[in-house]
Amino acid sequence: MFENLSERLSGVFDRLTKQGALSEDDVKTALREVRVALLEADVSLPVARDFVKAVQDKATGQSVTKSVTPGQQVVKIVHDALVDVLRGEGEPGSLKIDNAPAPILMVGLQGSGKTTTTAKLAKRLKEKDGKRVLMASLDVNRPAAMEQLQILGTQIGVDTLPIIKGEDPVTIAKRAKTQASLGGYDVYMLDTAGRLSIDEELMAQVEAVRDVANPRETLLVVDGLTGQDAVHTAENFDERIGISGVVLTRMDGDGRGGAALSMRAVTGKPIKFVGLGEKMDALETFEPERVAGRILG
Ligand code: GDP
C-alpha cells in the first residue's frame, strides 16, 4: 500500500510542479487525489478528510495559486501537514525512565513483534543510554515465548529474570520489581502475553500486571503492516490499559505510510520507535520528517 501512496502522490505532484501557474481548481483536483491516495494507503476516511481539509485551508491561506512555483508550494504544505500529524509531544524516542528501577510495560497482540521489540529496546537502552536493564517474560501460556526472551537476552548481553515454572504473571511482575531493586537495575521491562486477538482474559491480565507494576511507560507494539487493524488495536489497548506510546514494527515492509498517519491522528499517542527488521539493531527512533518524506516519495 505504501508504494501506491508514494507513487500516486509523486504522480500528482509531478504534474503540479511541471505546470507554471495553478488555478484553484488545480489545487482542488490535486488534493482530491491526495485524499484518494491516503484512503488507498489504508488511512481512515475521517483522518484523510481532516488532513485534506487542513491542507486546503493552508493552501488557500498562502495563496498558492499566485505563487511562481505553486506545485512545490503545495508539496511543502502537504509535507508540513504530514509532519504535524505524525509528530507527538516530546522528543521522538524519549522515555520516562528516571527514578530507578523504572518499569516499562510492553503490550500488544501475539505476533506483533513484542518480544523482539522488548529485546531491541533493552539493547538500545543499554548501549545508547548506558542503562542496566532487566527483562522478564510474563507469557506463562507459551513457555517458548519465555525461552525466546531468555535467548535474546543472552544474545544482546541483557539480564532476564530467571524463569520459575507455575508462576502467574502478577507474581512474576512483583518478582521482577524486587529483583530490579535489589540488583540495582535502572530499568525493568515486562513482556506481557499476547493473544491473536483482543479478548477479555488478555486485557484483565495486562490490567492486573499494570496495577502492580505501575509502569513509567506502557508501550504498545503493533504490526505496521496491519493498517486500520493496528489503529483499532491501539484504541482498544489505550481505552483499557492506557498506553504512553506506540512502537510500529515491520516498517521495513510495504506499509510505511498509512498506519503511522492514522495511528497518530486517531489515538493521539506518540509513535516512539519503528521496527525495521528482525535483527536486534533494527529499531529506530520514529522520525516524522522522514516518514512524511517517504509518504510523499
Ligand atoms: P510477539 O509474538 O509479538 O512477541 O512477536 P515476536 O517478537 O516473536 O515476533 C514475531 C516475528 O516477527 C519474528 O519472526 C520477528 O523476528 C519478526 N519481527 C519483529 N519485528 C520485526 C520488524 O520490525 N520487521 C520484520 N521484518 N520482522 C519483525
Coordinates of N, CA and C and ligand atoms in Angstrom, one line a residue, residues 109-116 120 142 148 249-250 252 275-278, ligand 1:
L109 N -0.6 -7.6 20.6 CA -1.1 -8.9 20.2 C 0.1 -9.8 19.9
Q110 N -0.3 -11.1 19.9 CA 0.7 -12.1 19.6 C 1.2 -11.9 18.1
G111 N 2.4 -12.0 17.9 CA 2.9 -11.9 16.5 C 3.2 -10.5 16.1
S112 N 2.9 -9.5 16.9 CA 3.2 -8.1 16.6 C 4.6 -7.8 16.6
G113 N 5.4 -8.6 17.2 CA 6.9 -8.3 17.4 C 7.2 -7.8 18.8
K114 N 6.4 -8.2 19.7 CA 6.5 -7.6 21.1 C 7.8 -8.1 21.7
T115 N 8.0 -9.4 21.7 CA 9.2 -9.9 22.4 C 10.5 -9.4 21.7
T116 N 10.5 -9.5 20.4 CA 11.7 -9.0 19.6 C 11.9 -7.5 20.0
K120 N 15.1 -5.6 21.5 CA 15.7 -4.5 20.8 C 15.8 -3.2 21.6
R142 N 2.8 -19.6 27.1 CA 3.7 -20.0 26.0 C 5.2 -20.1 26.5
Q148 N 12.3 -17.6 24.4 CA 12.8 -16.7 23.3 C 13.4 -15.5 23.9
T249 N 6.0 -1.9 14.2 CA 7.0 -2.9 13.7 C 6.8 -3.1 12.2
R250 N 7.7 -3.9 11.6 CA 7.6 -4.2 10.2 C 7.5 -3.0 9.2
D252 N 9.9 -2.1 7.7 CA 10.8 -2.4 6.6 C 9.9 -3.0 5.5
G275 N 10.2 -0.5 14.1 CA 11.0 -1.7 13.9 C 11.2 -1.8 12.4
L276 N 12.5 -2.1 12.0 CA 12.8 -2.1 10.6 C 13.5 -3.4 10.2
G277 N 13.2 -4.5 10.9 CA 13.7 -5.8 10.5 C 13.8 -6.7 11.7
E278 N 14.3 -7.9 11.5 CA 14.3 -8.9 12.6 C 15.6 -8.8 13.5
Ligands
GDP1 P1 5.4 -11.5 19.6 O1 4.5 -12.7 19.5 O2 4.6 -10.2 19.5 O3 6.3 -11.5 20.8 O4 6.3 -11.5 18.3 P2 7.8 -11.8 18.1 O5 8.7 -10.8 18.8 O6 8.1 -13.2 18.4 O7 8.0 -11.5 16.5 C1 7.3 -12.3 15.5 C2 8.1 -12.3 14.3 O8 8.2 -11.0 13.7 C3 9.6 -12.8 14.5 O9 9.9 -13.6 13.4 C4 10.3 -11.4 14.4 O10 11.7 -11.6 14.0 C5 9.5 -10.6 13.4 N1 9.7 -9.2 13.6 C6 9.6 -8.4 14.7 N2 9.8 -7.1 14.5 C7 10.0 -7.0 13.1 C8 10.3 -5.9 12.3 O11 10.3 -4.7 12.6 N3 10.4 -6.2 10.9 C9 10.4 -7.5 10.5 N4 10.6 -7.7 9.2 N5 10.1 -8.6 11.3 C10 10.0 -8.3 12.6

